Amino acid sequence: METSEKLEKYFSEEHTFKIEIEILRKLLLSTDLAENFKWSVPTYTINNKNVLSLGKFKNHYGIWFFNGVFLTDPIKVLKNAQEGKTKAMRQWKFTAEDKINTKRVLEYCNEAIENERKGLKISTVKKKVSTLKIPSILSKVLKENSIAKKAFKKLPAYKQKEYTEYIVLAKQEKTKISRLQKIIPLIEKGIGLNDKYRNC
């Protein structure tokens, strides 16, 4: 399916926020951004560099700025989708009660465009990778469950770390056990703890 067809399908399908998403689209198309379709959502670029994406969900819709960390955010609407994990991306989330302030949205989008033209980026210098220490409660289950053990080893290091921290950060033993029961089925399927959020 061509990009134009994917975009047409995305914007024409019935959805709670169909009208609102169309309003945002028209605003974005009035700027210097080029419209593309990546990661199953409309994505807007400048000089082939990702600037922002549109997203619609059951209870909200919004704009995701790839380098939103550099936006001045005068009305304090930007949020980090995964605090402590996402470094640069910021989202402007709208709900059914929100009215789109077209002037403000354009201000944020144009600032994002200018930041991309300036080449503002977070440093990608890699830190020295430390050996991952798996908590005993998780290690024990992995030793007893060959399917989970094999699947866990296949996961990228950062996904293994997410699971490890999820268990370690639980303060009470019963919480650790509860979390362990939740993640084992995901591990067996080769799914990362935060995979469902990665397209947001």
mmCIF file of C-alpha atoms in Angstrom:
data_model
loop_
_atom_site.group_PDB
_atom_site.id
_atom_site.type_symbol
_atom_site.label_atom_id
_atom_site.label_comp_id
_atom_site.label_asym_id
_atom_site.label_seq_id
_atom_site.Cartn_x
_atom_site.Cartn_y
_atom_site.Cartn_z
ATOM 1 C CA MET A 1 0.000 0.000 0.000
ATOM 2 C CA GLU A 2 1.371 3.423 -0.988
ATOM 3 C CA THR A 3 2.007 6.143 1.600
ATOM 4 C CA SER A 4 -0.854 8.248 0.234
ATOM 5 C CA GLU A 5 -3.226 5.298 0.591
ATOM 6 C CA LYS A 6 -2.128 4.646 4.160
ATOM 7 C CA LEU A 7 -2.672 8.299 5.032
ATOM 8 C CA GLU A 8 -6.084 8.333 3.376
ATOM 9 C CA LYS A 9 -7.116 5.226 5.296
ATOM 10 C CA TYR A 10 -5.862 6.658 8.605
ATOM 11 C CA PHE A 11 -7.716 9.956 8.274
ATOM 12 C CA SER A 12 -10.916 8.613 6.688
ATOM 13 C CA GLU A 13 -11.663 5.792 9.135
ATOM 14 C CA GLU A 14 -14.320 6.438 11.767
ATOM 15 C CA HIS A 15 -12.919 7.377 15.161
ATOM 16 C CA THR A 16 -13.967 9.329 18.252
ATOM 17 C CA PHE A 17 -11.429 12.030 17.386
ATOM 18 C CA LYS A 18 -11.677 11.946 13.588
ATOM 19 C CA ILE A 19 -12.613 15.640 13.303
ATOM 20 C CA GLU A 20 -9.950 16.776 15.779
ATOM 21 C CA ILE A 21 -7.207 14.803 14.054
ATOM 22 C CA GLU A 22 -8.230 16.319 10.729
ATOM 23 C CA ILE A 23 -7.970 19.811 12.246
ATOM 24 C CA LEU A 24 -4.437 19.073 13.423
ATOM 25 C CA ARG A 25 -3.547 17.640 10.025
ATOM 26 C CA LYS A 26 -4.660 20.793 8.227
ATOM 27 C CA LEU A 27 -2.560 22.903 10.603
ATOM 28 C CA LEU A 28 0.507 20.769 9.970
ATOM 29 C CA LEU A 29 0.028 20.861 6.204
ATOM 30 C CA SER A 30 -0.005 24.672 6.378
ATOM 31 C CA THR A 31 3.619 24.583 7.596
ATOM 32 C CA ASP A 32 6.819 23.565 5.796
ATOM 33 C CA LEU A 33 6.472 19.988 7.029
ATOM 34 C CA ALA A 34 6.204 17.069 4.603
ATOM 35 C CA GLU A 35 3.598 14.423 5.416
ATOM 36 C CA ASN A 36 4.720 10.791 5.659
ATOM 37 C CA PHE A 37 3.479 7.572 7.251
ATOM 38 C CA LYS A 38 5.814 5.793 9.687
ATOM 39 C CA TRP A 39 5.241 3.422 12.600
ATOM 40 C CA SER A 40 1.562 3.180 11.553
ATOM 41 C CA VAL A 41 0.915 6.907 12.169
ATOM 42 C CA PRO A 42 1.126 10.155 10.155
ATOM 43 C CA THR A 43 4.641 11.543 10.646
ATOM 44 C CA TYR A 44 5.832 14.970 9.576
ATOM 45 C CA THR A 45 9.365 15.774 8.480
ATOM 46 C CA ILE A 46 11.646 18.593 7.398
ATOM 47 C CA ASN A 47 14.577 17.715 5.143
ATOM 48 C CA ASN A 48 13.699 14.030 5.718
ATOM 49 C CA LYS A 49 14.181 14.464 9.485
ATOM 50 C CA ASN A 50 11.335 13.449 11.830
ATOM 51 C CA VAL A 51 9.793 16.452 13.580
ATOM 52 C CA LEU A 52 6.438 15.210 14.918
ATOM 53 C CA SER A 53 3.706 12.607 14.612
ATOM 54 C CA LEU A 54 -0.051 12.503 15.138
ATOM 55 C CA GLY A 55 -1.693 9.817 17.229
ATOM 56 C CA LYS A 56 -5.258 8.843 18.126
ATOM 57 C CA PHE A 57 -6.329 6.459 20.851
ATOM 58 C CA LYS A 58 -9.484 5.447 22.678
ATOM 59 C CA ASN A 59 -9.484 8.278 25.213
ATOM 60 C CA HIS A 60 -7.084 10.819 23.778
ATOM 61 C CA TYR A 61 -5.259 12.068 20.713
ATOM 62 C CA GLY A 62 -2.248 14.263 20.279
ATOM 63 C CA ILE A 63 1.041 15.381 18.800
ATOM 64 C CA TRP A 64 4.375 13.736 19.543
ATOM 65 C CA PHE A 65 7.432 15.969 19.089
ATOM 66 C CA PHE A 66 10.536 13.887 18.414
ATOM 67 C CA ASN A 67 12.817 16.531 19.944
ATOM 68 C CA GLY A 68 10.207 18.145 22.153
ATOM 69 C CA VAL A 69 12.679 18.446 25.022
ATOM 70 C CA PHE A 70 14.020 21.564 23.282
ATOM 71 C CA LEU A 71 10.619 23.297 23.015
ATOM 72 C CA THR A 72 10.118 26.255 25.364
ATOM 73 C CA ASP A 73 6.604 25.013 26.215
ATOM 74 C CA PRO A 74 5.197 28.389 27.388
ATOM 75 C CA ILE A 75 1.807 26.975 28.428
ATOM 76 C CA LYS A 76 3.258 23.815 30.010
ATOM 77 C CA VAL A 77 1.358 21.209 28.011
ATOM 78 C CA LEU A 78 4.178 18.832 27.068
ATOM 79 C CA LYS A 79 4.631 15.539 28.874
ATOM 80 C CA ASN A 80 7.250 12.827 28.796
ATOM 81 C CA ALA A 81 5.446 9.639 27.780
ATOM 82 C CA GLN A 82 7.883 7.463 29.742
ATOM 83 C CA GLU A 83 9.495 9.524 32.490
ATOM 84 C CA GLY A 84 13.081 8.473 33.067
ATOM 85 C CA LYS A 85 13.233 6.521 29.803
ATOM 86 C CA THR A 86 12.331 8.858 26.941
ATOM 87 C CA LYS A 87 14.967 11.566 26.637
ATOM 88 C CA ALA A 88 13.924 13.766 23.724
ATOM 89 C CA MET A 89 10.322 12.978 22.752
ATOM 90 C CA ARG A 90 7.486 14.953 24.306
ATOM 91 C CA GLN A 91 3.734 14.662 23.766
ATOM 92 C CA TRP A 92 0.898 17.161 23.737
ATOM 93 C CA LYS A 93 -2.118 15.105 24.703
ATOM 94 C CA PHE A 94 -5.723 16.184 24.095
ATOM 95 C CA THR A 95 -8.939 14.662 25.439
ATOM 96 C CA ALA A 96 -12.602 15.118 24.498
ATOM 97 C CA GLU A 97 -12.853 18.090 26.872
ATOM 98 C CA ASP A 98 -9.996 19.994 25.237
ATOM 99 C CA LYS A 99 -10.465 22.588 22.541
ATOM 100 C CA ILE A 100 -7.648 22.890 20.024
ATOM 101 C CA ASN A 101 -5.982 26.313 20.193
ATOM 102 C CA THR A 102 -4.812 26.475 16.591
ATOM 103 C CA LYS A 103 -2.570 29.499 17.179
ATOM 104 C CA ARG A 104 -0.722 27.777 20.017
ATOM 105 C CA VAL A 105 -0.398 24.498 18.154
ATOM 106 C CA LEU A 106 1.172 26.298 15.189
ATOM 107 C CA GLU A 107 3.590 28.100 17.508
ATOM 108 C CA TYR A 108 4.790 24.792 18.955
ATOM 109 C CA CYS A 109 5.036 23.167 15.521
ATOM 110 C CA ASN A 110 6.951 26.058 13.983
ATOM 111 C CA GLU A 111 9.339 26.111 16.935
ATOM 112 C CA ALA A 112 9.901 22.370 16.469
ATOM 113 C CA ILE A 113 10.633 22.973 12.778
ATOM 114 C CA GLU A 114 13.168 25.676 13.586
ATOM 115 C CA ASN A 115 14.831 23.480 16.202
ATOM 116 C CA GLU A 116 15.213 20.728 13.604
ATOM 117 C CA ARG A 117 16.712 23.186 11.130
ATOM 118 C CA LYS A 118 19.189 24.257 13.830
ATOM 119 C CA GLY A 119 20.109 20.624 14.306
ATOM 120 C CA LEU A 120 19.285 20.495 18.016
ATOM 121 C CA LYS A 121 19.826 16.946 19.265
ATOM 122 C CA ILE A 122 20.439 15.198 22.560
ATOM 123 C CA SER A 123 23.911 13.728 22.766
ATOM 124 C CA THR A 124 23.966 10.064 21.777
ATOM 125 C CA VAL A 125 27.328 9.303 23.372
ATOM 126 C CA LYS A 126 26.962 5.818 24.797
ATOM 127 C CA LYS A 127 27.716 5.184 28.433
ATOM 128 C CA LYS A 128 29.740 2.213 29.492
ATOM 129 C CA VAL A 129 27.396 -0.740 29.741
ATOM 130 C CA SER A 130 27.415 -2.402 33.131
ATOM 131 C CA THR A 131 26.672 -6.081 33.662
ATOM 132 C CA LEU A 132 22.979 -6.673 34.277
ATOM 133 C CA LYS A 133 22.314 -8.183 37.693
ATOM 134 C CA ILE A 134 19.099 -10.181 37.585
ATOM 135 C CA PRO A 135 17.246 -10.333 40.944
ATOM 136 C CA SER A 136 17.191 -13.791 42.521
ATOM 137 C CA ILE A 137 13.387 -14.069 42.405
ATOM 138 C CA LEU A 138 13.426 -13.601 38.603
ATOM 139 C CA SER A 139 16.573 -15.673 38.116
ATOM 140 C CA LYS A 140 14.975 -18.605 39.973
ATOM 141 C CA VAL A 141 11.898 -18.585 37.731
ATOM 142 C CA LEU A 142 13.999 -18.347 34.573
ATOM 143 C CA LYS A 143 16.037 -21.379 35.666
ATOM 144 C CA GLU A 144 12.835 -23.372 36.208
ATOM 145 C CA ASN A 145 11.089 -22.137 33.050
ATOM 146 C CA SER A 146 13.133 -23.005 29.961
ATOM 147 C CA ILE A 147 10.770 -21.186 27.579
ATOM 148 C CA ALA A 148 10.985 -17.948 29.539
ATOM 149 C CA LYS A 149 14.742 -18.350 29.986
ATOM 150 C CA LYS A 150 15.338 -18.768 26.254
ATOM 151 C CA ALA A 151 13.016 -15.870 25.376
ATOM 152 C CA PHE A 152 14.609 -13.603 27.997
ATOM 153 C CA LYS A 153 18.086 -14.220 26.567
ATOM 154 C CA LYS A 154 16.837 -13.220 23.104
ATOM 155 C CA LEU A 155 15.504 -9.861 24.353
ATOM 156 C CA PRO A 156 17.665 -6.782 23.738
ATOM 157 C CA ALA A 157 19.685 -5.675 26.784
ATOM 158 C CA TYR A 158 17.492 -2.630 27.401
ATOM 159 C CA LYS A 159 14.346 -4.793 27.560
ATOM 160 C CA GLN A 160 16.032 -7.199 29.968
ATOM 161 C CA LYS A 161 16.946 -4.184 32.091
ATOM 162 C CA GLU A 162 13.348 -2.909 32.081
ATOM 163 C CA TYR A 163 12.104 -6.231 33.442
ATOM 164 C CA THR A 164 14.886 -6.388 36.015
ATOM 165 C CA GLU A 165 14.205 -2.866 37.296
ATOM 166 C CA TYR A 166 10.463 -3.557 37.375
ATOM 167 C CA ILE A 167 11.095 -6.321 39.927
ATOM 168 C CA VAL A 168 13.896 -4.591 41.858
ATOM 169 C CA LEU A 169 11.946 -1.359 42.343
ATOM 170 C CA ALA A 170 9.055 -3.147 44.063
ATOM 171 C CA LYS A 171 9.457 -2.474 47.797
ATOM 172 C CA GLN A 172 7.407 -5.339 49.188
ATOM 173 C CA GLU A 173 7.952 -9.025 48.530
ATOM 174 C CA LYS A 174 4.289 -9.584 47.634
ATOM 175 C CA THR A 175 4.560 -6.810 45.039
ATOM 176 C CA LYS A 176 7.650 -8.441 43.553
ATOM 177 C CA ILE A 177 5.766 -11.748 43.287
ATOM 178 C CA SER A 178 2.740 -10.040 41.746
ATOM 179 C CA ARG A 179 4.909 -8.274 39.181
ATOM 180 C CA LEU A 180 6.779 -11.480 38.429
ATOM 181 C CA GLN A 181 3.505 -13.283 37.674
ATOM 182 C CA LYS A 182 2.569 -10.444 35.328
ATOM 183 C CA ILE A 183 5.785 -10.378 33.315
ATOM 184 C CA ILE A 184 6.539 -14.083 32.803
ATOM 185 C CA PRO A 185 3.803 -14.528 30.125
ATOM 186 C CA LEU A 186 5.155 -11.425 28.336
ATOM 187 C CA ILE A 187 8.720 -12.714 28.467
ATOM 188 C CA GLU A 188 7.632 -16.096 27.097
ATOM 189 C CA LYS A 189 6.119 -14.295 24.096
ATOM 190 C CA GLY A 190 9.262 -12.225 23.589
ATOM 191 C CA ILE A 191 7.407 -9.006 24.392
ATOM 192 C CA GLY A 192 9.138 -6.099 26.138
ATOM 193 C CA LEU A 193 7.601 -4.636 29.292
ATOM 194 C CA ASN A 194 6.952 -1.255 27.632
ATOM 195 C CA ASP A 195 6.407 -2.365 24.029
ATOM 196 C CA LYS A 196 2.777 -1.200 23.995
ATOM 197 C CA TYR A 197 3.924 2.376 24.667
ATOM 198 C CA ARG A 198 6.701 2.559 22.125
ATOM 199 C CA ASN A 199 4.466 3.838 19.295
ATOM 200 C CA CYS A 200 3.094 6.641 21.519
#
